[in-house]
Amino acid sequence: MTKALTPPVAKKVPHNMEIHGHQRTDNYYWMRDDKRQNEEVLSHLKAENSYCEAVMKPYSALQDTLFTEMKGRIVKDDSSVPVKDGRYWYTNEVSGEEEYGRHYRGLNEAMDSKELLLDVNELAKDHEFYDLAELMVSPDDQLLAYCEDTDGRRIYTTRFKDIANNTLLEDVLIETEGQIVWGNDNKSVFYVKKDLQTLLGFQVYRHILGTPQSDDVLVYEELDRQFYMGLGKSRDESQIFIYLSSTETSDILFLDANNPCGEFKPLLTRQEGHEYGLEKFGDYYYLLTNSDAKNFRMVRATAEDINDPTKWEEVIAHREQVLLEGLELFDSHFVITERERGQIRFVIHDYQGSSYQLGFEDECYYAGVAYNPEPSATRVRISYSSLTTPSSVYDCDLATGQKTLKKQVQVLGDFSPADYASERLHITARDGKKVPVSIVYKKSLFNKDGTNPLLQYGYGAYGYTIDPIFSSSILSLLDRGFVYVIAHIRGSEMLGRQWYEHGKKAYKENSFNDFVDVTRALVKQQYGASDKIFASGGSAGGLLMGAVMNQAPELYQGIGCHVPFLDVLTTMLDETIPLTTNEYDEWGNPNDKQYYDVILSYSPYDNLTAKSYPNTLVTTGLHDSQVQYWEPMKWVAKLRELKTDNNLLVFKTDMDSGHGGASGRFKSLHEKALEMAFFISLLPERQAD
C-alpha cells in the first residue's frame, strides 16, 4: 500500500483541564462544535475524507468487487413472514434496487387484497438519511402513526395517517424519542420528548388528535437524568407503561389505557439496584427481578400485592449458572428465555407447573422470541440464526414444541452452509477466567496451521451480548481464507450477570485483557497467522479497540475502529454531552476521584504515547448523537502526532449519518466493503505485490 501521500495535520491549541488536583492538556479540544457548522472543523473532516479516499484508491476495484459480492447475495424482492395483530396480518416487502420497504396489511396470512400502509422509499426519496423508528396502528385499526428521523441524530418527528383515505392528518409531533403509544380511545397518544442539548428523553406528553402540539399535556418528567425513558403497553392492552431504566435500576409507572386523561402512578417503589422486567396479564403482574437473585428469578403478584415483595409468589427460582433474559406470556403458556454457559434456550411453561426445553443443534447460535402480538396464539414465533445458518423464522407449537420453519433468508450465489464450520471455544484469560469465543471459517480454506488471516470482533459493555449470528457480508472474508471470531468478553452477559459486572466501572480493564488474551491464544492454537491478525469494534467496542491498541499494538496488523468512544474521561466529566449522565453506572462518575483514576488509567485518548501502532481505519458520522464525531477526530489527530511508525491511519466521516451509519439496505455495504478492502490490502502477500 502506498505511503507517499501526506495525511492532514491538525493544529494544536492547548486547552487545560484540572480536577482532583490533576492537570490535563488537550491540544485538540477545539475540534468540538455542537452545531456542526465550524468551517475549520468541517474542512479538516473533508481533508481526512479525501486522504482516506486517496489512500484506498489503489484498492477501489477491490472495494467495488466486495460491494458487488455482498449486494449480490441479497434477494432483491423479499418479504417478511406475515404477523397477525388483531383483525389484520402485517408484512413488509422490498423489491429491486430499492433501499427501503413497503408496509402492508391484509385480512389473512396469504395477504390477499393487501392494503398499502406506508411506502418508505417514497418518504425517504428526498433525504440522504432516513430512519423509520416505529409504525403503530390505532386500536380501532383506522389510523397509522409513524416516527421518522432524517438526519441521523435520533430526533424523530411523528406523523399520523388516515388509512382508509390515505391522507395525512394535520397533527405533527416534533423532537420526539421515536415511540408512541395509543390510548384505547383512539385519539390520545403518548410520546417522549427529547432534551435537544443532551438528546435524552426526559418528558412524557399526552397529545389529543386534532389539537396543536403546543397544547399537549406534560404527564411525567424524570428529574434524575441517569434514567432512559420509554413507553409501552401491557400484554392485555389494559395499561400504558412508562419504562425508566438506568444501568442498575428499573422503574415503571402505569396508567389505565381506557382512561388516558388519568394520572400515571408508580407500580413499585423505586429502589436503587433493583432491576426488573414486568408484564401484566389478566389478574397478575409477572416480573423478572434481580431482587435476591443476581441472574434474576420470576415472580408474580396481583395488583393489590405487587408493591409488597413479601407477597410475591415465586414461579422460577434463581440459579447461579442460569440467566433469565426474557418472558413472553400467552393464554395457555409462557415462554422464558434462558442463557447457560453462553447458550440461549427457551423453556415453555404451562400455568399448572409443567415445562419443557426448546433448543437448537448448532454448536453456537442465536435464537430469540420474535414479535408475538396475539396472546391467544397457540404457537410462539422464534427467530434463529447461527454463524453458518441464515436468519430463520420458526413457529413453535406451545403444547408440543414442534417447530415449523416459516422462512429462511435466501443467500444468492453458490453459498452452502455445509461449506463452513463453526466452533465454540473457552479460552483461559490471564486471571483464570474462561472466555467464550465463537469461530467460523470455510472448511476448504482452513487447515489450522497458523497461516490463515483472522478477524476478531468484540464489544463488551452495558451487559449487551454479541451473539453468533449469520452474516452474508462476512462470507466475502471467509471465502478469502479469513477466520472470523467473536470474543464474548466481560462486560457482556454471555456468562450471566456477574460476567457483566466484572467488565464495567472498576473492573473495565478485564474487557481489554480478555480480548488481548483471546488473540494471543488463537495465534498460539494456530487459528490465525501472527502477521495476519485484525480486530474490529464499534461504539463501546471502539473504546475496546483504542484500549487494545494501547495495551498490545504489536498483536494486530490492522484495526477497524467505528463510531468509537475514545475520549472517555473528558466526555464523562461533561454533563452537557448527550448520554453522559446515563453512563455513570457503566463507567463510573469521574467527579468521584476513585473513578477518575480508573477511567484515566484506560481512556484511549489519554493513554496514547510515542510508540508504534497498527494500521488503523477509523469511521464516524458527523451527526452521531451517541458518540460525538470529535472523539475519533481528536484521537486521530493525537495518534498522528505521537505514533512512531509508518503504518496507515485513515479516518472517514459520513457527513450525512449518525451513530448507526448509512441508512438503507445497500448503502451500508459500502462501509463494510471499505473495511474489508483495508484489511485485505494489509495482508503480507498483498503488500509484496
XYZ file of C-alpha atoms in Angstrom:
689
model
C 0.000 0.000 0.000
C 1.264 3.466 -0.856
C 2.951 5.560 1.830
C 3.701 8.593 -0.334
C 0.514 10.509 0.460
C 0.645 13.132 3.178
C -2.115 12.970 5.791
C -3.806 16.100 7.159
C -2.078 17.617 10.173
C -4.298 19.332 12.718
C -3.328 22.495 14.521
C -2.701 22.353 18.260
C -4.485 24.740 20.627
C -3.759 23.853 24.265
C -6.857 23.520 26.432
C -6.103 22.954 30.113
C -8.359 20.975 32.449
C -7.935 20.292 36.155
C -9.886 18.259 38.688
C -8.871 16.329 41.816
C -5.532 18.156 41.687
C -4.686 16.538 38.368
C -3.999 18.561 35.222
C -4.512 17.506 31.608
C -3.865 19.413 28.406
C -5.991 18.679 25.361
C -4.460 20.175 22.221
C -7.426 19.196 20.052
C -10.344 20.284 22.213
C -11.066 22.979 19.599
C -12.483 20.309 17.288
C -15.728 20.177 19.262
C -18.563 22.017 17.539
C -22.003 21.137 18.866
C -23.716 22.907 15.959
C -21.534 21.202 13.349
C -21.110 24.457 11.445
C -17.485 25.428 12.149
C -15.832 25.727 8.737
C -12.373 24.855 10.039
C -13.678 21.662 11.609
C -15.686 20.703 8.535
C -12.737 21.436 6.257
C -10.473 19.198 8.322
C -13.011 16.356 8.218
C -13.287 16.738 4.448
C -9.495 16.701 4.163
C -9.416 13.457 6.144
C -12.060 12.012 3.830
C -10.000 12.986 0.801
C -6.885 11.415 2.308
C -8.784 8.197 3.078
C -10.094 8.081 -0.470
C -6.617 8.679 -1.917
C -5.007 6.005 0.268
C -7.655 3.466 -0.671
C -7.783 4.405 -4.364
C -5.428 1.583 -5.441
C -7.992 -0.780 -3.913
C -11.112 0.817 -5.335
C -11.597 -2.136 -7.674
C -11.376 -4.479 -4.683
C -13.938 -2.363 -2.813
C -16.241 -2.490 -5.823
C -15.816 -6.249 -6.049
C -16.596 -6.698 -2.358
C -19.641 -4.436 -2.575
C -20.915 -6.296 -5.640
C -20.400 -9.647 -3.887
C -22.260 -8.579 -0.763
C -25.094 -6.943 -2.656
C -25.294 -9.922 -4.995
C -26.103 -12.267 -2.105
C -29.187 -10.229 -1.119
C -32.548 -11.219 -2.575
C -33.863 -8.123 -4.317
C -37.570 -8.989 -3.990
C -38.336 -10.187 -0.496
C -40.943 -10.003 2.249
C -41.258 -10.713 5.934
C -43.406 -13.514 7.325
C -46.881 -12.029 7.958
C -47.769 -11.445 11.611
C -51.340 -11.399 12.920
C -52.215 -8.485 15.191
C -55.924 -8.133 15.877
C -58.051 -8.311 12.730
C -55.143 -7.915 10.342
C -51.939 -9.587 9.197
C -48.931 -7.320 8.674
C -45.864 -7.682 6.456
C -43.001 -5.674 4.990
C -41.831 -6.060 1.372
C -38.761 -4.859 -0.510
C -38.106 -5.032 -4.236
C -35.480 -4.390 -6.884
C -32.785 -1.851 -6.157
C -34.860 -0.043 -3.546
C -33.167 0.743 -0.240
C -36.325 0.605 1.866
C -39.512 -1.407 2.176
C -43.255 -1.073 1.933
C -45.572 -1.930 4.819
C -48.834 -3.760 4.084
C -51.724 -5.359 5.913
C -54.257 -7.964 4.828
C -57.154 -9.962 6.233
C -55.399 -13.332 6.013
C -51.914 -14.809 6.145
C -51.821 -15.119 2.358
C -52.123 -11.312 2.235
C -54.912 -11.457 -0.327
C -56.135 -7.978 -1.272
C -53.345 -6.459 0.789
C -53.524 -2.784 1.671
C -50.513 -0.466 1.463
C -49.895 1.318 4.744
C -46.604 3.078 4.067
C -44.044 3.252 1.260
C -40.771 4.091 2.987
C -38.984 4.626 -0.331
C -41.369 7.468 -1.078
C -40.803 9.005 2.352
C -37.017 8.727 2.039
C -36.570 9.858 -1.560
C -35.595 13.455 -0.759
C -33.254 12.598 2.131
C -29.659 11.388 2.243
C -30.518 9.645 5.515
C -33.842 8.161 6.570
C -34.836 6.018 9.528
C -38.339 4.818 10.328
C -38.353 4.118 14.051
C -41.854 2.901 14.747
C -45.113 2.266 12.978
C -48.202 1.896 15.197
C -51.830 1.344 14.194
C -54.579 2.702 16.431
C -56.668 0.208 18.450
C -59.612 0.605 16.055
C -57.304 -0.025 13.048
C -58.265 3.298 11.411
C -55.147 5.424 11.936
C -51.427 4.914 11.484
C -48.685 6.715 13.431
C -45.088 6.621 12.256
C -41.867 8.220 13.528
C -39.085 9.336 11.175
C -35.549 10.694 11.510
C -33.966 12.384 8.500
C -30.531 13.405 9.821
C -29.252 10.516 11.954
C -29.467 12.330 15.295
C -32.291 10.073 16.510
C -34.587 13.046 16.939
C -37.869 11.864 15.472
C -40.929 13.539 14.004
C -44.221 11.680 14.413
C -46.923 11.865 11.742
C -50.411 10.396 11.505
C -52.261 8.919 8.569
C -55.898 8.086 7.917
C -55.507 4.616 6.415
C -58.812 4.436 4.541
C -58.394 7.832 2.900
C -54.596 7.538 2.507
C -54.230 11.111 3.786
C -52.042 12.658 6.449
C -53.636 14.339 9.437
C -52.531 17.838 10.327
C -51.034 16.577 13.602
C -47.204 16.602 13.641
C -45.157 15.916 16.788
C -41.546 17.093 16.651
C -38.455 16.386 18.776
C -39.636 13.003 19.998
C -37.860 9.804 21.054
C -39.371 7.913 18.121
C -42.000 5.951 20.005
C -45.715 6.452 20.614
C -48.445 4.567 22.466
C -52.136 4.865 21.687
C -54.768 5.287 24.366
C -57.717 2.974 23.938
C -59.903 5.932 22.924
C -58.092 6.059 19.524
C -57.446 9.787 19.819
C -54.971 10.073 22.692
C -51.298 9.333 22.071
C -48.342 9.449 24.431
C -44.787 10.274 23.382
C -41.389 11.018 24.920
C -39.923 14.467 24.306
C -36.174 14.882 23.759
C -33.858 17.309 25.522
C -32.173 18.837 22.485
C -28.941 19.510 24.390
C -28.382 16.097 25.951
C -30.617 14.207 23.480
C -32.127 12.326 26.399
C -35.822 11.551 26.582
C -36.992 13.017 29.876
C -40.638 14.079 29.499
C -43.819 12.214 28.559
C -46.585 14.204 26.883
C -50.180 13.368 26.007
C -51.415 14.566 22.631
C -55.044 14.650 21.532
C -55.502 14.272 17.797
C -56.818 17.414 16.173
C -55.055 19.769 18.587
C -51.695 21.565 18.169
C -48.603 20.128 19.845
C -48.351 23.326 21.879
C -51.499 22.219 23.734
C -50.045 18.831 24.692
C -50.067 18.000 28.386
C -46.904 17.062 30.276
C -47.873 13.920 32.193
C -44.460 12.941 33.587
C -40.959 14.379 33.861
C -37.950 12.401 35.091
C -35.639 14.633 37.115
C -32.868 12.066 37.550
C -31.004 12.280 34.243
C -29.339 8.907 34.778
C -32.522 7.251 33.510
C -33.529 6.326 29.991
C -37.224 6.577 29.224
C -39.520 4.505 27.039
C -43.202 3.712 26.571
C -45.189 0.522 26.190
C -48.494 -1.191 26.658
C -49.336 -4.229 28.737
C -49.800 -7.607 27.090
C -53.549 -7.387 27.690
C -53.570 -3.741 26.446
C -55.285 -2.572 29.620
C -52.432 -0.361 30.835
C -49.898 2.080 29.395
C -46.410 1.956 30.900
C -43.619 4.479 31.250
C -40.375 2.491 31.463
C -37.443 4.091 33.291
C -34.050 2.447 33.435
C -30.563 3.385 34.474
C -27.691 0.933 34.201
C -28.504 -0.535 37.613
C -32.098 0.464 38.453
C -35.547 -0.023 36.887
C -38.807 1.824 37.468
C -42.244 1.583 35.838
C -45.272 3.867 36.019
C -48.717 2.825 34.802
C -51.967 4.342 33.544
C -55.344 2.830 32.724
C -55.360 2.737 28.903
C -59.149 3.219 28.956
C -58.718 6.451 30.915
C -55.880 8.208 29.031
C -56.577 11.526 30.758
C -55.825 9.934 34.117
C -52.588 10.086 36.082
C -49.536 7.856 35.795
C -48.685 6.173 39.086
C -45.630 4.218 40.267
C -46.060 0.467 40.124
C -43.245 -0.358 42.555
C -41.344 1.895 44.914
C -38.111 2.805 43.128
C -35.186 1.072 44.819
C -31.589 1.674 43.782
C -30.087 -1.506 42.376
C -33.435 -3.179 41.721
C -33.697 -4.190 38.073
C -36.762 -5.877 36.698
C -38.856 -6.502 33.645
C -42.596 -6.696 34.049
C -45.691 -7.789 32.186
C -49.361 -7.601 33.137
C -51.695 -10.317 32.044
C -55.152 -10.843 33.463
C -55.186 -10.503 37.245
C -51.413 -10.816 37.669
C -48.219 -8.916 37.133
C -45.282 -11.151 36.182
C -41.752 -9.948 36.998
C -38.243 -10.997 36.120
C -36.449 -9.454 39.070
C -32.919 -9.349 40.450
C -34.246 -8.954 43.994
C -32.248 -11.583 45.921
C -31.295 -13.011 42.522
C -28.242 -11.771 40.611
C -29.248 -13.725 37.494
C -32.944 -12.929 38.028
C -35.894 -15.007 39.133
C -39.554 -14.939 38.116
C -42.337 -13.941 40.476
C -45.948 -12.913 40.146
C -48.383 -10.872 42.211
C -51.807 -9.298 41.970
C -52.275 -5.551 41.574
C -53.003 -5.329 45.294
C -49.797 -7.130 46.272
C -47.318 -6.068 43.594
C -45.693 -3.383 45.742
C -45.146 -5.760 48.670
C -42.269 -8.174 47.885
C -43.219 -10.350 50.854
C -46.391 -11.279 48.956
C -44.709 -12.154 45.689
C -45.276 -15.724 44.533
C -42.077 -17.273 43.165
C -42.613 -19.030 39.838
C -38.985 -19.700 38.804
C -36.229 -19.662 41.409
C -32.817 -18.064 40.982
C -29.981 -20.274 39.683
C -26.311 -19.328 39.895
C -25.406 -20.518 36.389
C -28.598 -19.596 34.503
C -29.518 -16.081 33.421
C -33.197 -15.312 32.817
C -33.279 -12.984 29.801
C -36.896 -12.702 28.694
C -40.547 -13.518 29.237
C -43.464 -13.849 26.777
C -46.976 -14.548 28.055
C -49.724 -16.419 26.202
C -53.181 -17.528 27.305
C -52.117 -21.163 27.632
C -48.347 -20.964 28.268
C -45.482 -18.625 28.962
C -42.038 -18.700 27.373
C -38.842 -17.990 29.304
C -35.578 -17.185 27.534
C -32.608 -18.562 29.471
C -28.852 -18.497 28.935
C -26.416 -21.035 30.395
C -22.706 -21.213 29.566
C -23.342 -18.590 26.938
C -26.022 -20.542 25.082
C -29.652 -19.469 24.715
C -32.569 -21.837 25.203
C -36.305 -21.478 25.650
C -38.360 -23.105 28.367
C -42.084 -23.420 27.675
C -44.244 -23.471 30.818
C -47.938 -24.008 31.287
C -49.675 -22.348 34.212
C -50.078 -25.638 36.070
C -46.346 -26.148 36.654
C -45.270 -28.337 33.722
C -42.436 -27.260 31.394
C -40.085 -28.429 28.657
C -36.984 -27.062 26.930
C -36.826 -25.924 23.340
C -33.348 -25.749 21.818
C -31.383 -25.981 18.583
C -28.493 -28.152 17.485
C -25.816 -25.806 16.123
C -22.677 -25.583 18.234
C -23.180 -21.855 18.729
C -26.212 -19.893 17.640
C -28.624 -17.112 18.497
C -32.365 -17.504 18.944
C -34.889 -15.009 20.186
C -38.603 -14.679 20.736
C -39.876 -12.687 17.757
C -42.932 -10.428 17.534
C -45.916 -12.259 19.032
C -48.703 -9.701 19.438
C -51.547 -12.191 19.950
C -51.772 -13.673 23.489
C -54.360 -16.177 22.254
C -51.887 -17.725 19.791
C -51.132 -21.423 20.201
C -47.669 -21.027 18.642
C -44.726 -18.843 19.568
C -42.719 -17.266 16.754
C -38.966 -17.553 17.164
C -36.102 -16.110 15.139
C -32.971 -18.208 14.724
C -29.527 -17.812 13.228
C -26.056 -19.281 13.587
C -22.658 -18.478 12.117
C -23.422 -20.939 9.303
C -27.245 -20.738 9.162
C -29.017 -17.739 7.607
C -31.681 -15.927 9.598
C -34.716 -18.164 10.020
C -38.241 -17.811 11.401
C -39.966 -20.702 13.166
C -43.428 -21.136 14.582
C -43.243 -23.460 17.579
C -46.327 -25.212 18.905
C -46.681 -24.247 22.566
C -48.206 -27.568 23.571
C -45.798 -29.896 21.788
C -42.706 -27.848 20.906
C -42.930 -28.904 17.266
C -41.068 -26.374 15.116
C -42.317 -25.262 11.695
C -39.884 -23.334 9.524
C -41.782 -20.362 8.093
C -38.879 -18.796 6.266
C -35.117 -18.823 5.950
C -33.363 -15.890 4.335
C -32.110 -16.926 0.932
C -28.448 -16.259 0.173
C -27.931 -15.900 -3.549
C -24.902 -17.299 -5.337
C -23.114 -20.563 -4.573
C -23.482 -20.417 -0.787
C -23.932 -23.721 1.015
C -23.927 -23.995 4.829
C -22.065 -27.291 4.534
C -19.012 -25.439 3.193
C -18.482 -23.653 6.523
C -17.826 -24.729 10.090
C -18.266 -23.017 13.439
C -16.740 -23.704 16.841
C -17.226 -22.552 20.416
C -14.025 -22.327 22.450
C -13.466 -21.289 26.056
C -10.108 -19.544 26.300
C -8.378 -19.006 29.630
C -7.684 -15.335 30.366
C -4.740 -14.127 32.445
C -6.763 -14.249 35.671
C -8.003 -17.783 35.025
C -11.484 -16.917 33.762
C -12.769 -18.858 30.745
C -13.765 -16.508 27.905
C -16.296 -17.901 25.383
C -15.243 -17.489 21.760
C -17.316 -18.160 18.628
C -15.414 -19.003 15.432
C -16.413 -19.568 11.810
C -14.358 -20.397 8.711
C -14.607 -22.014 5.296
C -13.621 -25.657 5.603
C -11.704 -25.887 2.339
C -9.534 -22.864 3.177
C -8.742 -23.628 6.811
C -6.107 -26.087 7.965
C -5.402 -24.833 11.490
C -1.739 -24.494 10.594
C -1.226 -20.862 11.594
C -1.435 -19.456 8.065
C -4.955 -18.029 7.898
C -5.776 -14.336 8.275
C -8.074 -13.773 11.247
C -10.550 -11.008 12.127
C -11.588 -10.754 15.767
C -14.638 -8.726 16.777
C -15.635 -7.549 20.255
C -17.882 -5.189 22.188
C -18.010 -5.890 25.922
C -20.196 -3.242 27.566
C -23.654 -2.497 29.005
C -24.364 -6.189 29.518
C -25.054 -6.402 25.788
C -24.196 -9.809 24.374
C -22.963 -10.130 20.793
C -24.431 -13.456 19.816
C -23.094 -15.589 16.934
C -25.440 -14.807 14.047
C -25.147 -15.327 10.326
C -23.753 -12.517 8.187
C -23.780 -12.850 4.415
C -21.278 -9.978 4.303
C -18.683 -11.931 6.289
C -18.727 -14.591 3.567
C -16.566 -12.251 1.476
C -13.809 -12.653 4.062
C -14.389 -16.344 4.761
C -14.206 -17.079 1.044
C -10.776 -15.407 1.016
C -9.474 -17.623 3.791
C -10.233 -15.421 6.802
C -11.228 -16.907 10.125
C -13.905 -14.766 11.798
C -14.034 -14.629 15.590
C -16.395 -13.102 18.152
C -14.763 -12.724 21.571
C -17.507 -12.764 24.211
C -15.503 -10.728 26.694
C -16.503 -9.499 30.124
C -18.844 -6.546 30.020
C -21.467 -8.633 28.208
C -23.879 -11.017 29.922
C -22.706 -14.030 27.943
C -21.995 -15.925 31.172
C -24.597 -14.217 33.326
C -24.885 -11.032 35.277
C -21.545 -11.464 37.036
C -19.808 -11.572 33.638
C -21.180 -8.084 33.015
C -20.384 -6.714 36.457
C -16.760 -7.858 36.136
C -16.389 -5.848 32.937
C -17.555 -2.398 34.000
C -16.575 0.501 36.275
C -13.562 -0.503 38.398
C -13.319 -3.839 36.535
C -13.360 -2.403 32.997
C -9.777 -3.464 32.346
C -10.996 -7.081 32.257
C -12.735 -6.416 28.928
C -9.489 -5.313 27.314
C -7.434 -8.092 28.892
C -9.913 -10.722 27.731
C -9.772 -9.504 24.142
C -5.968 -9.455 24.052
C -5.714 -12.857 25.736
C -8.135 -14.374 23.215
C -5.990 -13.049 20.358
C -2.805 -14.486 21.833
C -4.440 -17.867 22.439
C -5.870 -18.086 18.919
C -2.450 -17.392 17.425
C -0.876 -19.974 19.732
C -3.530 -22.525 18.777
C -2.841 -21.699 15.096
C -6.276 -20.398 14.188
C -4.563 -17.374 12.654
C -1.146 -16.211 11.444
C 0.641 -13.813 13.780
C 1.207 -11.310 10.963
C -2.386 -11.530 9.666
C -4.426 -10.660 12.767
C -7.090 -7.944 12.511
C -9.573 -6.575 15.027
C -12.734 -4.522 14.778
C -15.254 -2.882 17.085
C -17.710 -0.017 17.175
C -19.086 2.430 19.758
C -18.112 0.925 23.148
C -16.357 -1.667 21.001
C -14.413 1.267 19.543
C -13.254 2.077 23.067
C -12.179 -1.555 23.239
C -10.135 -1.114 20.052
C -8.455 2.032 21.388
C -7.584 0.369 24.690
C -6.307 -2.800 22.992
C -4.118 -0.712 20.683
C -2.543 0.946 23.714
C -2.052 -2.343 25.559
C -0.845 -4.688 22.810
C -0.394 -2.888 19.470
C 2.122 -5.476 18.280
C -0.562 -8.187 18.025
C -2.553 -6.596 15.229
C -1.790 -5.925 11.594
C -4.893 -3.767 11.250
C -7.700 -2.298 13.353
C -11.205 -1.160 12.398
C -12.465 1.443 14.869
C -16.025 2.629 14.227
C -18.074 5.434 15.858
C -15.642 4.916 18.745
C -15.953 6.121 22.343
C -12.335 7.198 22.819
C -12.208 10.351 24.935
C -13.893 8.717 27.903
C -12.634 10.943 30.703
C -13.446 14.307 29.121
C -16.859 13.116 27.975
C -17.815 11.650 31.341
C -16.881 14.927 33.050
C -19.203 16.951 30.787
C -22.899 16.580 31.601
C -23.909 18.699 28.593
C -22.801 15.937 26.209
C -25.620 13.564 25.208
C -25.914 10.408 27.298
C -23.143 11.285 29.789
C -25.273 11.190 32.937
C -26.841 7.881 31.875
C -23.394 6.321 31.748
C -22.215 6.862 35.337
C -23.305 3.381 36.412
C -21.443 1.863 33.460
C -18.084 3.649 33.632
C -18.237 5.394 37.000
C -18.641 9.100 37.696
C -15.205 10.732 37.352
C -16.287 13.574 39.614
C -15.509 10.902 42.212
C -11.698 10.600 42.311
C -11.861 6.812 42.557
C -13.494 6.582 39.130
C -11.497 9.470 37.721
C -8.367 7.428 38.350
C -9.942 4.253 36.925
C -11.066 5.933 33.694
C -7.794 7.836 33.363
C -5.928 4.534 33.501
C -7.537 3.210 30.304
C -9.166 6.104 28.394
C -7.756 5.575 24.866
C -7.266 9.282 24.141
C -5.431 9.976 27.395
C -3.162 6.937 27.071
C -1.747 7.482 23.595
C 2.047 7.538 23.730
C 5.014 7.738 21.373
C 5.239 4.176 20.048
C 4.263 2.026 17.078
C 0.573 1.372 16.444
C -1.195 -0.937 13.965
C -2.606 0.169 10.637
C -5.933 1.728 11.577
C -9.197 2.640 9.847
C -11.472 4.976 11.822
C -15.041 5.845 10.799
C -17.726 8.059 12.282
C -20.863 10.021 11.426
C -21.000 13.798 11.679
C -24.457 13.650 13.241
C -23.723 10.882 15.727
C -25.836 11.512 18.821
C -24.252 8.810 20.978
C -20.527 9.221 20.415
C -19.804 12.703 19.148
C -17.739 12.977 15.955
C -14.987 14.943 17.696
C -13.919 11.958 19.813
C -12.457 9.978 16.884
C -11.415 13.241 15.189
C -9.321 14.281 18.196
C -7.966 10.771 18.719
C -6.797 10.514 15.113
C -5.065 13.898 15.332
C -3.281 12.965 18.555
C -2.361 9.490 17.291
C -0.862 11.026 14.146
C 1.175 13.359 16.315
C 2.559 10.625 18.588
C 2.893 7.375 16.654
C 6.434 6.433 15.680
C 5.609 4.031 12.843
C 4.852 4.380 9.142
C 1.647 2.387 9.367
C -1.533 3.747 7.890
C -4.048 5.824 9.813
C -7.117 6.744 7.780
C -10.262 8.458 9.005
C -13.597 8.701 7.218
C -16.616 10.727 8.324
C -20.046 10.168 6.815
C -21.264 13.763 6.613
C -24.930 12.693 6.445
C -25.318 9.900 9.009
C -25.286 9.326 12.759
C -24.323 6.509 15.111
C -25.916 3.765 13.050
C -24.107 4.673 9.837
C -25.690 4.923 6.417
C -29.388 4.073 6.103
C -30.907 1.679 3.600
C -30.215 -1.972 2.883
C -27.434 -1.393 0.319
C -25.725 1.883 1.303
C -24.228 0.404 4.454
C -22.452 -2.237 2.370
C -20.068 0.444 1.099
C -18.810 0.921 4.676
C -18.295 -2.822 5.100
C -16.511 -3.029 1.748
C -14.159 -0.237 2.823
C -13.105 -2.059 5.993
C -12.725 -5.413 4.257
C -10.628 -3.876 1.478
C -8.494 -2.132 4.103
C -7.785 -5.432 5.879
C -7.204 -7.447 2.708
C -4.816 -4.792 1.384
C -2.681 -5.216 4.512
C -2.076 -8.928 4.057
C 1.659 -9.623 3.623
C 1.094 -11.250 0.245
C -0.789 -8.142 -0.932
C 1.925 -5.767 0.241
C 4.514 -7.844 -1.587
C 2.686 -7.316 -4.908
